[in-house]
Tab-separated table of C-alpha atoms and ligand atoms in Angstrom:
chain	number	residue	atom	x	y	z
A	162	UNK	CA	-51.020	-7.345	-78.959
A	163	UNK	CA	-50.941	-4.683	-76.462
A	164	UNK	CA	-48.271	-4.054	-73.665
A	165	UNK	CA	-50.623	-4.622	-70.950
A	166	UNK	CA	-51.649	-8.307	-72.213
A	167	UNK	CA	-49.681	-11.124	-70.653
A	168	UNK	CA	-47.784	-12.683	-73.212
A	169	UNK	CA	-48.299	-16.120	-74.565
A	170	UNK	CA	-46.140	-18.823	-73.721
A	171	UNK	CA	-43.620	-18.660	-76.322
A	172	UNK	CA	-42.904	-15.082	-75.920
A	173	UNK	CA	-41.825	-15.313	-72.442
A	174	UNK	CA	-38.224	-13.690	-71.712
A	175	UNK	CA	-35.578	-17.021	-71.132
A	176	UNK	CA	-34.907	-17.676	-67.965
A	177	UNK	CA	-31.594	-15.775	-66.637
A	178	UNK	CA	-30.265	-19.060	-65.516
A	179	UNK	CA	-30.270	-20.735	-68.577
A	180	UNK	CA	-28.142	-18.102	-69.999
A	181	UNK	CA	-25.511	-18.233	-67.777
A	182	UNK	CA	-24.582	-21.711	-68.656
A	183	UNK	CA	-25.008	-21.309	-71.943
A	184	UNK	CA	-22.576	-18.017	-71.505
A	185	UNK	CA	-20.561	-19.589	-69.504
A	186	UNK	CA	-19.843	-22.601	-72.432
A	187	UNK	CA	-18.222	-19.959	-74.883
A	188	UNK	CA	-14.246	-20.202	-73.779
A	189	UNK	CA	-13.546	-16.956	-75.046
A	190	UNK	CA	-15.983	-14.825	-73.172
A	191	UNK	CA	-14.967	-16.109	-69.996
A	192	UNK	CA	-11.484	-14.949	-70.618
A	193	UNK	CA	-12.179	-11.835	-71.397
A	194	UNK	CA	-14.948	-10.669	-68.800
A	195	UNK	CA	-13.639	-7.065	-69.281
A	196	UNK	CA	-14.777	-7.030	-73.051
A	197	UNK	CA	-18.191	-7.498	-74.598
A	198	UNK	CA	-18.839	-8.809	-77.601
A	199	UNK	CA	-21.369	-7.502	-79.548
A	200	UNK	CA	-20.727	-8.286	-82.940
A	201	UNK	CA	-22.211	-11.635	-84.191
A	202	UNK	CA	-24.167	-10.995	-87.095
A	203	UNK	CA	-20.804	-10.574	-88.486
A	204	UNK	CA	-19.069	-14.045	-87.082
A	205	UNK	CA	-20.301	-16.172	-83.467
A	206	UNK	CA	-17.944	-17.445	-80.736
A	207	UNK	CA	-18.030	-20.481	-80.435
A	208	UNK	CA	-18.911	-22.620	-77.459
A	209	UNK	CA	-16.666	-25.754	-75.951
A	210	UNK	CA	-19.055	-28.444	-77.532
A	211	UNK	CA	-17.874	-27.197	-80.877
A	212	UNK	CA	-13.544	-26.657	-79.919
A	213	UNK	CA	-13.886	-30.417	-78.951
A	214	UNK	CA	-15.435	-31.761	-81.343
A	215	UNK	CA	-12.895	-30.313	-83.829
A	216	UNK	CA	-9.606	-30.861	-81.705
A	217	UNK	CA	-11.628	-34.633	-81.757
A	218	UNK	CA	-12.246	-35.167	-84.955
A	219	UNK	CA	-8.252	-33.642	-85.729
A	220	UNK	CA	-6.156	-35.756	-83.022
A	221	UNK	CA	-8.268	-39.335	-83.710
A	222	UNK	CA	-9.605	-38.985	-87.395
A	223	UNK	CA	-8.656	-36.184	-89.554
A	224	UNK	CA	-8.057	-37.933	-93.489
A	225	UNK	CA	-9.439	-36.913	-96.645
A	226	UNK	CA	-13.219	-37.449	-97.382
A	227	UNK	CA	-14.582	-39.758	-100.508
A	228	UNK	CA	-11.091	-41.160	-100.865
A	229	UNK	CA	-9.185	-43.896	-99.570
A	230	UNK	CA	-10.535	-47.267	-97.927
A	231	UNK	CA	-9.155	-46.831	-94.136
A	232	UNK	CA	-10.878	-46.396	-91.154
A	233	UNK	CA	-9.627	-42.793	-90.692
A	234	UNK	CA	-11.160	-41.795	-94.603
A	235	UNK	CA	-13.780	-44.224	-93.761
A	236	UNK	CA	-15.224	-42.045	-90.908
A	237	UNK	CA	-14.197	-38.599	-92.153
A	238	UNK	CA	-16.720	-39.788	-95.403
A	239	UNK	CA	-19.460	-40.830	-92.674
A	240	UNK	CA	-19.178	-37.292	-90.894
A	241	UNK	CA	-19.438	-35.540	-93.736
A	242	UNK	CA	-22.190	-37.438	-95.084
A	243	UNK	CA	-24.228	-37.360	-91.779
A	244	UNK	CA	-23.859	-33.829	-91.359
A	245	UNK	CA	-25.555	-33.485	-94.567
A	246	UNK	CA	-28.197	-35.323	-93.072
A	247	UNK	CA	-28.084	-33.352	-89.746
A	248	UNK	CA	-28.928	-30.101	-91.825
A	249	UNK	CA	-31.911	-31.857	-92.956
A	250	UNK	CA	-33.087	-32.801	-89.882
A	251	UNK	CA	-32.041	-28.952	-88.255
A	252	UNK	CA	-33.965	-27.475	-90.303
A	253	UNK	CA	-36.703	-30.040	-90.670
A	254	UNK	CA	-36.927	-30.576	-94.097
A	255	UNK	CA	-40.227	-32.296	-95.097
A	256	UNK	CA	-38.502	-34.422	-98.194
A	257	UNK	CA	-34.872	-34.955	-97.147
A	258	UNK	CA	-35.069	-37.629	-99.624
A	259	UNK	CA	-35.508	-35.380	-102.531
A	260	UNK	CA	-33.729	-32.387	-101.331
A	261	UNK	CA	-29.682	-30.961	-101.747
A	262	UNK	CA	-27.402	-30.091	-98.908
A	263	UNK	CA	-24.212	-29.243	-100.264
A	264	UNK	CA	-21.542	-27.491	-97.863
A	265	UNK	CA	-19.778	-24.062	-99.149
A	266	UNK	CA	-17.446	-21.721	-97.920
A	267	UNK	CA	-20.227	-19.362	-96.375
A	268	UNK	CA	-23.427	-17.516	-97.781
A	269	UNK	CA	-21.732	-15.779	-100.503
A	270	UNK	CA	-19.911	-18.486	-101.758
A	271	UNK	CA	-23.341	-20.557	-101.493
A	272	UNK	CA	-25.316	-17.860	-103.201
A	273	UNK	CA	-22.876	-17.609	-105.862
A	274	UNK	CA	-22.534	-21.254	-106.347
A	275	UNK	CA	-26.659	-21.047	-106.983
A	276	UNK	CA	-26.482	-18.050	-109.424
A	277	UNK	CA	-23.557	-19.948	-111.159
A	278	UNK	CA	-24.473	-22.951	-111.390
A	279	UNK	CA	-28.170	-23.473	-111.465
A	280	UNK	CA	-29.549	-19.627	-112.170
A	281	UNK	CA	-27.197	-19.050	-115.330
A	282	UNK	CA	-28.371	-22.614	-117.242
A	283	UNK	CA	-32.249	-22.542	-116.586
A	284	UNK	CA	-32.566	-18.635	-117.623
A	285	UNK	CA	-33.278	-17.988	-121.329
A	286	UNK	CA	-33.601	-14.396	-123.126
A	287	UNK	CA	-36.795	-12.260	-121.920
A	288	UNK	CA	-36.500	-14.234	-118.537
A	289	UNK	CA	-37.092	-11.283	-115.276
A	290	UNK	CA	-35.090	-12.073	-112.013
A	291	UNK	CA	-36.404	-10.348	-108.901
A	292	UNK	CA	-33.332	-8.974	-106.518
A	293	UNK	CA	-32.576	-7.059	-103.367
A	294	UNK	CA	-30.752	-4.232	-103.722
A	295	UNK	CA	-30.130	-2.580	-100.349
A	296	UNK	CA	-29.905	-6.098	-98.403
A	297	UNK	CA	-26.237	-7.852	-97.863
A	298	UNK	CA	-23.996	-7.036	-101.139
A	299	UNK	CA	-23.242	-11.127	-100.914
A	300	UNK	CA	-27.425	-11.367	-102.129
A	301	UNK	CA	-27.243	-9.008	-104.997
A	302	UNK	CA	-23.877	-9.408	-106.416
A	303	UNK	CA	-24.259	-13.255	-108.049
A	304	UNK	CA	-27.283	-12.243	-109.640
A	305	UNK	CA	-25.852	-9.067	-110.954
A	306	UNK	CA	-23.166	-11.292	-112.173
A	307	UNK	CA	-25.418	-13.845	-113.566
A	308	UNK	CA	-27.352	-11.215	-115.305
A	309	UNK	CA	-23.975	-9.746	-116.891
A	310	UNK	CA	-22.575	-12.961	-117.840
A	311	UNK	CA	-25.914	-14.219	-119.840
A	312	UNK	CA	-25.531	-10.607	-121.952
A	313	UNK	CA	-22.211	-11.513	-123.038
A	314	UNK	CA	-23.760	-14.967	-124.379
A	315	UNK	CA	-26.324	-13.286	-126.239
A	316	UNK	CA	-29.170	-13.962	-123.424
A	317	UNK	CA	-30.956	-10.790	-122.167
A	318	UNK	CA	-32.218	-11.552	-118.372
A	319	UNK	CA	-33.740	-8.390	-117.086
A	320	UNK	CA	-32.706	-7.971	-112.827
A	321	UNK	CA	-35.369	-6.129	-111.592
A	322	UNK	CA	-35.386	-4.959	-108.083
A	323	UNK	CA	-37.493	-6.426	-104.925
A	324	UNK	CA	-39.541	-2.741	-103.866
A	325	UNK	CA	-38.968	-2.046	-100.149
A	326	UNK	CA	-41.111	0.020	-97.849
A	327	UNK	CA	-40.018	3.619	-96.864
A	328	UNK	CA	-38.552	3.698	-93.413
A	329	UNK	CA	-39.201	0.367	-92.290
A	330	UNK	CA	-36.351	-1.462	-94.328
A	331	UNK	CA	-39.304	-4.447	-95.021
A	332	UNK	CA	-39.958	-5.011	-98.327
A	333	UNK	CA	-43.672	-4.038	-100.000
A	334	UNK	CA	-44.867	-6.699	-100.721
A	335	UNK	CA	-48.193	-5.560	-102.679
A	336	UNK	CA	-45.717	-3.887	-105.031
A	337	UNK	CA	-43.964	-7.029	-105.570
A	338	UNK	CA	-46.849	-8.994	-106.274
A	339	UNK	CA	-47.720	-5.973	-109.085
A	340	UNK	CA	-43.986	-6.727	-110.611
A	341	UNK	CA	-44.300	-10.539	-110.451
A	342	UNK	CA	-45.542	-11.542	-114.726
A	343	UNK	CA	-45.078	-14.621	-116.923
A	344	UNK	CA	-41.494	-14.196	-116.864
A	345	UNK	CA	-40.405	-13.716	-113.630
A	346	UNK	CA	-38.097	-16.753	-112.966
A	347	UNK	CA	-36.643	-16.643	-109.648
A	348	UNK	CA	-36.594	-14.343	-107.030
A	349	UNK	CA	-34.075	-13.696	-103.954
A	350	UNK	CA	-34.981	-12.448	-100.654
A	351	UNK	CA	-33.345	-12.324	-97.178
A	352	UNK	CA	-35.001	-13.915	-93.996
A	353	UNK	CA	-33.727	-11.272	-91.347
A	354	UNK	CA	-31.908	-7.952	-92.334
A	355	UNK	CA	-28.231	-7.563	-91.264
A	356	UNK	CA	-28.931	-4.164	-90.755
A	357	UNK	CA	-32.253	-3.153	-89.709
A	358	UNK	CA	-32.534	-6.716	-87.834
A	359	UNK	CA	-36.290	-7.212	-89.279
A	360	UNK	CA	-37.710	-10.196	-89.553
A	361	UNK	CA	-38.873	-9.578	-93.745
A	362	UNK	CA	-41.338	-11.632	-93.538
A	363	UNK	CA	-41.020	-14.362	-96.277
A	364	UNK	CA	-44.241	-15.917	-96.439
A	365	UNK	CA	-45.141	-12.418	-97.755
A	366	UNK	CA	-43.200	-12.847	-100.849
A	367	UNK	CA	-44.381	-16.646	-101.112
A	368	UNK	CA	-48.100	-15.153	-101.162
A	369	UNK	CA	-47.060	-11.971	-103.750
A	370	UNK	CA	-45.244	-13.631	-106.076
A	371	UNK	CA	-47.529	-17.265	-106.285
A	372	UNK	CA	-47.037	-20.467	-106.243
A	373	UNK	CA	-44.406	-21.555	-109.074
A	374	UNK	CA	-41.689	-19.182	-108.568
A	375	UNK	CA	-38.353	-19.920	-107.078
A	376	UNK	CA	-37.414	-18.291	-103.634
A	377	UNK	CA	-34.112	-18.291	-102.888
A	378	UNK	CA	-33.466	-17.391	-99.040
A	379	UNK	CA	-30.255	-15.450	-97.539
A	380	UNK	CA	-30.473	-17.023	-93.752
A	381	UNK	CA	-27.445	-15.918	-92.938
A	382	UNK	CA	-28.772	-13.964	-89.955
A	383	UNK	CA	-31.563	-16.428	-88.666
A	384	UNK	CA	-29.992	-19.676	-88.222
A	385	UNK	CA	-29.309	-19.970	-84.760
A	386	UNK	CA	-31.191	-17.163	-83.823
A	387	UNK	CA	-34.763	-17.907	-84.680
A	388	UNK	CA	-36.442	-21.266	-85.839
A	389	UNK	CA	-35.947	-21.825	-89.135
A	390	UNK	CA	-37.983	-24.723	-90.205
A	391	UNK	CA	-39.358	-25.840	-93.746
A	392	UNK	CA	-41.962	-28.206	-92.478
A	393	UNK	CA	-43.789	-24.628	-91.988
A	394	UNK	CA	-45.847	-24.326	-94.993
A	395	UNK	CA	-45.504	-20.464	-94.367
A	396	UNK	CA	-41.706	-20.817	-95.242
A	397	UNK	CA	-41.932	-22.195	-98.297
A	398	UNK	CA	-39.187	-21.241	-100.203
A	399	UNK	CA	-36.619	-23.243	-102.650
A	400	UNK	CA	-32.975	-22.338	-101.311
A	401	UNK	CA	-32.147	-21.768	-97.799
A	402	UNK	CA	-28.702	-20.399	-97.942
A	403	UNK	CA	-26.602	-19.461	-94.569
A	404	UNK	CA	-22.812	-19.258	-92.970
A	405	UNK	CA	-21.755	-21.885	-90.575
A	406	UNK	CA	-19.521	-19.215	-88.683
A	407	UNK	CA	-22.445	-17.209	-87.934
A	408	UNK	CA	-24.161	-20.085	-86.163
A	409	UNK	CA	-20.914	-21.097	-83.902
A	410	UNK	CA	-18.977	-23.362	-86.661
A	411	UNK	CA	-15.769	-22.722	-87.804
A	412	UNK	CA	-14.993	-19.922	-90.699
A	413	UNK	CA	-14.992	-21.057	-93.907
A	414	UNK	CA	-18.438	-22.645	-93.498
A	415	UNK	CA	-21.874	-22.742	-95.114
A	416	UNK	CA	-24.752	-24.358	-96.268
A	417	UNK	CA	-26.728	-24.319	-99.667
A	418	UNK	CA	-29.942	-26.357	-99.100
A	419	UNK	CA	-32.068	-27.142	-102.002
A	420	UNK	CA	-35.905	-28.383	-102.031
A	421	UNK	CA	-35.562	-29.642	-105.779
A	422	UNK	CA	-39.034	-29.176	-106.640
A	423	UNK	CA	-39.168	-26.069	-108.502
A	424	UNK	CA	-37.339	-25.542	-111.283
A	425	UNK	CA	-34.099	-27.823	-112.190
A	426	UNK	CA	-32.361	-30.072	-109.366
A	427	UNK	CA	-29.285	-28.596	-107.740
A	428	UNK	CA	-25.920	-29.589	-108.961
A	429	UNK	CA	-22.877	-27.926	-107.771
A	430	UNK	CA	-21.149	-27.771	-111.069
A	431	UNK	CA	-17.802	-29.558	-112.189
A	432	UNK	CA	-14.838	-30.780	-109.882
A	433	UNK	CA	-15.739	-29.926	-106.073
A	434	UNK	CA	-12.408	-31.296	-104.287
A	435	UNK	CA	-11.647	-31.530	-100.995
A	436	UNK	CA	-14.343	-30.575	-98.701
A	437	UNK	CA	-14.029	-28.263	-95.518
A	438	UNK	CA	-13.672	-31.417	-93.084
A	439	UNK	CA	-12.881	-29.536	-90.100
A	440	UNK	CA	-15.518	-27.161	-90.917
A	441	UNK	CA	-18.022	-29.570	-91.648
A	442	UNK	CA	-17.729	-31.485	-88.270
A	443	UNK	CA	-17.584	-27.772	-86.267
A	444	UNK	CA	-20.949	-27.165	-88.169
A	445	UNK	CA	-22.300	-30.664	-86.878
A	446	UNK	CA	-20.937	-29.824	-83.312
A	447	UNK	CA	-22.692	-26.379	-83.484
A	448	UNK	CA	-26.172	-27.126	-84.941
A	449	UNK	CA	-26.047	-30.274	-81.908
A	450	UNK	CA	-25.354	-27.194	-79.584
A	451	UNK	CA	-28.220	-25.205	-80.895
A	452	UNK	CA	-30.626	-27.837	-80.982
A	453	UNK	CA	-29.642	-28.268	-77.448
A	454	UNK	CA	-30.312	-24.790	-76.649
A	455	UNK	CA	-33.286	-23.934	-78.780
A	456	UNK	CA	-33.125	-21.721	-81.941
A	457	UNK	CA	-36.353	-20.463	-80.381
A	458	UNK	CA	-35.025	-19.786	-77.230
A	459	UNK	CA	-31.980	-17.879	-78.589
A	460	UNK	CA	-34.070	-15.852	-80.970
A	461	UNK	CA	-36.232	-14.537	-78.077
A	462	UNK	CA	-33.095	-14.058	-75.649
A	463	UNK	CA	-30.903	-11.874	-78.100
A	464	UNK	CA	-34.525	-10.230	-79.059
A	465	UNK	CA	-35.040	-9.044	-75.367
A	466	UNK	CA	-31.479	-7.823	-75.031
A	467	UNK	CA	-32.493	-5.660	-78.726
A	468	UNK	CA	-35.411	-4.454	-77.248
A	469	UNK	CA	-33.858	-3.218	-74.011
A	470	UNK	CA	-31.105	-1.556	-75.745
A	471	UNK	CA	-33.825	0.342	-78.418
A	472	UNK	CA	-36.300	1.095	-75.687
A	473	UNK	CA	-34.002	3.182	-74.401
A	474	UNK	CA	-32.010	4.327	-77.098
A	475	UNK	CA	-34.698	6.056	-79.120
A	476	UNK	CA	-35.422	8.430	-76.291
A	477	UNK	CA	-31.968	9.637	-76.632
A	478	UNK	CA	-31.432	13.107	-78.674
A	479	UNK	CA	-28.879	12.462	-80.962
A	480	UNK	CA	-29.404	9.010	-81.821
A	481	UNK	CA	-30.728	7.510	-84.734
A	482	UNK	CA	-32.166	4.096	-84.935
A	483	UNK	CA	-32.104	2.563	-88.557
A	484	UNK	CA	-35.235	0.609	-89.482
A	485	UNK	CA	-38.881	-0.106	-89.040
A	486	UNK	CA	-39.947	2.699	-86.361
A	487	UNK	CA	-42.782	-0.195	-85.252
A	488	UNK	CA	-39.889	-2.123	-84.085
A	489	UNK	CA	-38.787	-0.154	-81.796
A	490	UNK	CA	-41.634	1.208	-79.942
A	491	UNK	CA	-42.815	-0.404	-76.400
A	492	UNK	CA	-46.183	-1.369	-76.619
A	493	UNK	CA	-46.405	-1.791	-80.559
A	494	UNK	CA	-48.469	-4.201	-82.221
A	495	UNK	CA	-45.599	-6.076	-83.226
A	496	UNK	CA	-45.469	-9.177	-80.866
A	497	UNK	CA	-41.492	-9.298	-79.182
A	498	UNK	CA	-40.663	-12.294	-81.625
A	499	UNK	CA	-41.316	-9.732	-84.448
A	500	UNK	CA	-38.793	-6.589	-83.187
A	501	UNK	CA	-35.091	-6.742	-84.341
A	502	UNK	CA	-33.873	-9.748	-83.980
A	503	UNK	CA	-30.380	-9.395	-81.906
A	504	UNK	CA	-29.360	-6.162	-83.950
A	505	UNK	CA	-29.606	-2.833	-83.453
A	506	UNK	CA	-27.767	-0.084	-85.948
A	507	UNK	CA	-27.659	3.536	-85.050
A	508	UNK	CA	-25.846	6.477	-85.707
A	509	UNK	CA	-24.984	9.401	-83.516
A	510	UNK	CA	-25.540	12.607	-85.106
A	511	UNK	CA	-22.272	14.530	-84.377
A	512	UNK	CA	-19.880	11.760	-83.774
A	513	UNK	CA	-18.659	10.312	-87.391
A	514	UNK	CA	-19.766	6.080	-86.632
A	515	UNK	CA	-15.946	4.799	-87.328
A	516	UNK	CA	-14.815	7.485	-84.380
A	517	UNK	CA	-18.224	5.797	-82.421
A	518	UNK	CA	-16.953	2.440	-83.048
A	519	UNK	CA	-13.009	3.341	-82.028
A	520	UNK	CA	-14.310	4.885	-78.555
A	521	UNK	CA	-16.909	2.107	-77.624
A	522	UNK	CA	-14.016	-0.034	-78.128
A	523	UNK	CA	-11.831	1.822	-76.123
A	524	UNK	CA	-14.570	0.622	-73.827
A	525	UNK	CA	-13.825	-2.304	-74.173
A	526	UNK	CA	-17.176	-3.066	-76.586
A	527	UNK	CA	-16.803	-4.679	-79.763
A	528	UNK	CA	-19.239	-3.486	-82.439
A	529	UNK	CA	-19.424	-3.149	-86.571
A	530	UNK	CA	-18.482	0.668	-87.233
A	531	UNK	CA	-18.921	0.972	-91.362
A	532	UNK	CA	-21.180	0.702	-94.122
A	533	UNK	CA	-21.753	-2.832	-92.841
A	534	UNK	CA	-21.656	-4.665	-96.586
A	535	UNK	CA	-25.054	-3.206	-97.054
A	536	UNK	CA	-25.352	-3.180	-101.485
A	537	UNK	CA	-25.678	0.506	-102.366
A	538	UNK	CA	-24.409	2.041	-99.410
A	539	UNK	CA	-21.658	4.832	-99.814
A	540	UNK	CA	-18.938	6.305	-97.816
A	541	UNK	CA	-21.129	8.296	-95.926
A	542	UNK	CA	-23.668	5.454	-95.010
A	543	UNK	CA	-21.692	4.004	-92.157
A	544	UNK	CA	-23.608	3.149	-88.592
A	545	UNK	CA	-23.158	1.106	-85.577
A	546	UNK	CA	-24.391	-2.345	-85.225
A	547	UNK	CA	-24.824	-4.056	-82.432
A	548	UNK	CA	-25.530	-7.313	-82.672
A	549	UNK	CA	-26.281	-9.946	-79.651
A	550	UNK	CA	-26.410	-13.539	-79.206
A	551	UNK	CA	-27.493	-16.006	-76.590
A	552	UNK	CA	-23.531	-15.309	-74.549
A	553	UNK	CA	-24.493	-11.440	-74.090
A	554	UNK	CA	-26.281	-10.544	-71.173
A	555	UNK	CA	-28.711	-7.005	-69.867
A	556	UNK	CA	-25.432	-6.500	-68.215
A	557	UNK	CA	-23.668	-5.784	-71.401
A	558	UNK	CA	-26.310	-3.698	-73.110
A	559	UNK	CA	-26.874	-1.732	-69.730
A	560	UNK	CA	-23.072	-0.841	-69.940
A	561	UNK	CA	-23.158	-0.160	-73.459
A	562	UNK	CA	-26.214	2.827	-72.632
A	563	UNK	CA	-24.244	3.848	-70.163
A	564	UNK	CA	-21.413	5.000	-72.265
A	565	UNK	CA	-23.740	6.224	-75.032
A	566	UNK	CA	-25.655	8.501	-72.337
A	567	UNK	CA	-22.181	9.516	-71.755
A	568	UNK	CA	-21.380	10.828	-74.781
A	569	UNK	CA	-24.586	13.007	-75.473
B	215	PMP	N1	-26.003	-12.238	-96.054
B	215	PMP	C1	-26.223	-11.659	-94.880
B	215	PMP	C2	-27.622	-11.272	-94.521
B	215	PMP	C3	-25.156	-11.425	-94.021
B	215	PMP	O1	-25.382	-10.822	-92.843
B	215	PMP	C4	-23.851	-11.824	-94.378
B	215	PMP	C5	-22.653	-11.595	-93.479
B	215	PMP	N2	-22.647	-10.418	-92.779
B	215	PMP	C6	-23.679	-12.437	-95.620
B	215	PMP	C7	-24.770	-12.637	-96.422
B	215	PMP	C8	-22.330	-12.888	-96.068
B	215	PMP	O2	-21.893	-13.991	-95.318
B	215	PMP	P1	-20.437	-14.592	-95.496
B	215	PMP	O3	-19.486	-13.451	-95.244
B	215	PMP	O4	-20.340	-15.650	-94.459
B	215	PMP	O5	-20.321	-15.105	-96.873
């Protein structure tokens, strides 16, 4: 699609308006209207809908879940229960009847929990695993740990790793499909980069690596931000993993959802306890809020605000934009719904990125400044990530440029 094309329905910017009163629902932000905020790939504010629903659920309910037989238990059971149900429904699953939701501490307790406790038992010796290794540490590290555990048992698993694409941070997927053989067992991808912000394209890997192998999906940085809905045969993939916190729930949140048609069912192994209750009912509160909104919506509002802030960053000397160069260009094919979604990592080529991240702050901006988590990175690999949500505004990012002019 060219520049010069109107844009089709769905790719028109959000209306200013809207924003605001979303914005203006996130308690925090109004408070501080000297800050800005621009680090929620790494945690969300959260908006009002969600506080109340947990001071709520903790001044007229709060009791332990599964146990006792009064009214307090009795509901705290029914709101965990339905909130398994509202996951379903969020993410419109097309067989919630055969399908797993089962709640975790976040995605790399939930990715874990899969490696451990489904991975481990179905592998046997000559099995291949396919693995990122330069996506989030918390999607290669279970595997890695899977693989190493199996060895000690006498079970050789080979962890092969998913082949990227120079530059562009996407994986290649005609490579993949070359790696992809009798035994290839499973294979874990991640639905948008943390760093690079890339939508990496899943239904690419469903199409290389054919139709019987597991996919296990890292959304971690697309719920809430982009639709994410397996009634689309195009994302048809066996785990959808994500963190409640990133998608305005409390900390301590997550999801591991489980399709249960390929391969063994899901079962969380031995004793689970007590549940995250407080969690659990933010995470209800917040995927009511982003139905509300519109995942869509979000996506294409925190995607403008990306856009604006790499239009104009790439025509700045000593900045360097991390990821696919197609992204970033005005004009590209790429339609806006494909450039980085909400994040933007760069690194200024004389000013070390912790020092970057210390005087944006002094700004009174609040970005990632590190090696942002990414598996394989070293000391030297830090950036700056910026990373929007539906709360920031053009405002914000117009701010932001204006410091980073500043300091060319
Ligand atoms: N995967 C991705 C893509 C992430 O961005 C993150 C968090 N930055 C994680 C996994 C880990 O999430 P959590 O810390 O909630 O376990």
């Amino acid at each position: 699609m060219s520049a010069k094309q109107p844009l089709p329905d769905t790719e028109q910017a959000p209306d200013p308006l809207w924003q605001r009163e979303l914005r203006e629902q996130f308690p925090i932000i109004g408070a501080h209207p000297e800050l800005a905020y621009l680090d929620s790939a790494a945690t969300s504010q959260k908006p009002r809908a969600v506080l109340d629903a947990v001071q709520t659920y903790l001044t007229t309910s709060n009791a332990n879940a599964g146990r006792g037989t009064y009214p307090w238990a009795n509901r705290t059971t029914r709101l965990v229960e339905s909130t398994r149900e509202r996951v379903k429904e969020f993410l419109r699953d097309p067989e919630p009847e055969r399908s797993a939701v089962h709640f975790t501490g976040g995605t790399t307790d939930g990715l874990r929990t899969i490696a451990r406790d489904w991975l481990a038992p179905y592998l046997s010796d000559g099995d291949e695993i396919l693995v990122p290794f330069a996506d989030h540490r918390a999607n290669l590290d279970p595997w890695l740990e899977t693989g190493r555990l199996l060895a000690e048992r006498g079970i050789d698993v080979r962890v092969r790793a998913l082949p990227y694409q120079e530059v562009s941070g996407d994986y290649d997927h005609r490579a993949l499909g070359d790696l992809v053989g009798p035994r290839t067992r499973f294979v874990a991808a991640t639905h948008v980069h943390h760093v690079y912000g890339g939508d990496m394209n899943v239904h690419r890997i469903r199409a290389a690596v054919g139709p019987r192998v597991p996919i296990c999906l890292d959304a971690a940085q697309s719920v809430g931000h982009l639709p994410v809905h397996l009634d689309d045969p195009s994302l048809d993939v066996d785990f959808v993993v994500f963190s409640g916190h990133k998608a305005m729930a409390l900390p301590g949140t997550g999801v591991v959802w489980a399709r249960n048609t390929r391969g063994p069912t899901f079962r969380p192994g031995g004793w689970q306890g007590t549940p995250n209750t407080v969690g659990i009912v933010s995470l209800r509160a917040a995927l009511d809020w982003l139905h509300e909104a519109g995942p869509d919506r979000i996506g294409r509002w925190a995607t403008g605000l990306a856009t604006r802030l790499t239009d104009r960053l790439r025509g700045l000397g000593p900045y360097e934009i991390l990821g696919c160069p197609a992204s970033l260009a005005a004009g590209s094919a790429l339609p806006d719904s494909q450039r980085r979604h909400g994040i933007v990592t760069f690194r200024h080529r004389d000013i070390p990125s912790d020092d970057l991240g210390f005087i944006l702050y002094s700004h009174g901006f609040m970005v990632r400044a590190d090696s942002l988590c990414q598996a394989g990175a070293g000391e030297g690999d830090g950036a700056v990530r910026v990373s929007l949500h539906v709360y920031n505004t053009a405002e914000e990012v117009d701010r932001l440029l204006a410091v980073l002019v500043s300091l060319i």
